[in-house]
Amino acid sequence: MTMTVAFCSWCGKSSAEGSHSVCTQRLSMIDPPRYCPECARRMVVQVSPAGWTAKCSRHGETTSPAITG
Amino acid sequence: MTVAPEQVDVLATAREQVLERGEGLTESQILEVLELPEDRLEELLELAHDVRMRWCGPAVEVEGIVSVKTGGCPEDCHFCSQSGLFPTPVRAAWLDIPGLVKACEQTVASGATEFCIVAAVRGPDKRLLSQVRAGIKAIRDAGMDINIATSLGMLTQDQVDELVDMGCHRYNHNLETAKSHFPNVVTTHSWEERWSTLTMVRDAGMEVCCGGIIGMGETLAQRAEFATQLASLNPHEVPMNFLTPNPGTPYENYPVVEGAEALKTVAAFRLAMPKTMLRFAGGRELTFGDLGTKQGMLGGINAIIVGNYLTNLGRPASQDLDMLTELSMPIKALNETL
Ligand code: SF4
Ligand SMILES: [Zn+2]
Ligand SMILES: [Zn+2]
């Protein structure tokens, strides 16, 4: 199953509309995702010293790629 | 004929007063430092570094932090994405004990000697305190040898005593900004309420960790005022944060503090508090980037938070640790006093 990236996970708006350059920058530097990319629901996010997990009540949990320890 | 009094250069004064005698700058002297032109920045940073080396030594204290209760806070600190009063994207979350132990393991693995457990609350309730107690016990049962600090908001005397009993050796509670600026930043509690928690913590024998955030619309004079107020508290540690404008908060459109200005502020705080541990905390990634972090370590800073913060991400711990190796700054050993 492939995941659709319909929404920006920083601002929660449609990925296809408007510019998301600030969002992309923040996501690459200091922010974990906050909105589910599939449905734009706000996710429950837990940041830990070495990573993060983000949970959408509908689409389940995503974990940061580099989580260690 | 009247002769104008000779203007004494503030850095020359600081060299004698702070570097030689270990006596922090006064409020008006700090303001003078903050007003120095940019072409004096290098000289200022060098002096701040000399002061840090002379009075604190080369060791750097490394700390990891984790949030056990995120979001949904009833307070209205205007910078905070965890306030439940602002439409921020942060949702409330609780970290369970296994998650807390894992976060501590990650911190130990980074070489840190300090692990701070943080909750977004006005003050702790029974449930939170028992969660923290169980968490500390689980960390100890897992055999992890690390100092444990907590940050749970405003405390009563009973709660202070309970934390001491749990083995919490340091308590973080930030004054956030100058007393004169505080009512513009927070309206749901006062600077004095924060101060009273801090004095209780200090009197109970816990180490006091107290700092704030630069870049919340305060004037340079208010930065000097803040540094003086912190110095009068004589905390063990001062974490310095730079505003991260978070979406949904009243400060979401505030500009990020510019790198040179931030470095100048760090150096001025070092000259105000020559013997205090000064920690790079949140916001350094946005304000400084990689290069500036190194400059800060050579400009008065002697402690860092590695890895991620409470709701934001930092650069990987390994990057900071490599930087310390490159700078020949050893990581402070456990139980070593800076
Ligand atoms: S008390 Fe702490 S968590 Fe709550 S809004 Fe203020 S800074 Fe945020
Ligand atoms: Zn976006
Ligand atoms: Zn979803």
Short mmCIF file of N, CA and C and ligand atoms in Angstrom, two decimals, chain B residues 73-77 79-80 82-83 119-122 176 189 194, ligand 1:
data_model
loop_
_atom_site.label_atom_id
_atom_site.label_comp_id
_atom_site.label_asym_id
_atom_site.label_seq_id
_atom_site.Cartn_x
_atom_site.Cartn_y
_atom_site.Cartn_z
N CYS B 73 -1.46 22.65 28.29
CA CYS B 73 -1.17 23.40 29.51
C CYS B 73 -2.16 24.56 29.67
N PRO B 74 -2.64 24.80 30.90
CA PRO B 74 -3.63 25.88 31.11
C PRO B 74 -3.02 27.28 31.11
N GLU B 75 -1.69 27.38 31.08
CA GLU B 75 -1.05 28.71 31.16
C GLU B 75 -0.96 29.34 29.76
N ASP B 76 -0.63 30.63 29.72
CA ASP B 76 -0.66 31.32 28.43
C ASP B 76 0.69 31.95 28.03
N CYS B 77 1.77 31.29 28.37
CA CYS B 77 3.10 31.80 27.98
C CYS B 77 3.12 31.95 26.45
N PHE B 79 5.02 32.32 24.06
CA PHE B 79 5.99 31.69 23.16
C PHE B 79 5.73 30.20 22.99
N CYS B 80 4.82 29.66 23.80
CA CYS B 80 4.79 28.21 24.01
C CYS B 80 3.74 27.49 23.17
N GLN B 82 2.86 24.59 23.69
CA GLN B 82 2.17 23.59 24.52
C GLN B 82 1.02 24.17 25.33
N SER B 83 0.81 25.47 25.20
CA SER B 83 -0.33 26.07 25.87
C SER B 83 -1.61 25.58 25.20
N ALA B 119 7.36 18.43 32.24
CA ALA B 119 5.93 18.33 31.99
C ALA B 119 5.35 19.71 31.73
N ALA B 120 4.43 19.79 30.77
CA ALA B 120 3.77 21.06 30.44
C ALA B 120 2.58 21.24 31.35
N VAL B 121 2.83 21.81 32.51
CA VAL B 121 1.77 22.00 33.51
C VAL B 121 1.99 23.32 34.25
N ARG B 122 0.94 23.79 34.91
CA ARG B 122 1.11 24.96 35.80
C ARG B 122 1.93 24.53 37.02
N GLU B 176 12.05 33.10 32.49
CA GLU B 176 11.71 33.39 31.08
C GLU B 176 12.22 34.72 30.55
N HIS B 189 0.07 33.71 35.35
CA HIS B 189 0.78 33.67 36.63
C HIS B 189 1.85 34.76 36.60
N ARG B 194 6.90 32.50 40.17
CA ARG B 194 8.03 31.68 39.70
C ARG B 194 9.22 31.82 40.65
S1 SF4 C 1 3.71 26.87 31.88
FE1 SF4 C 1 5.25 25.86 30.61
S2 SF4 C 1 4.13 24.42 29.30
FE2 SF4 C 1 2.63 25.82 30.20
S3 SF4 C 1 2.37 27.41 28.63
FE3 SF4 C 1 3.94 28.14 30.08
S4 SF4 C 1 5.89 27.46 29.18
FE4 SF4 C 1 4.26 26.31 28.15
#
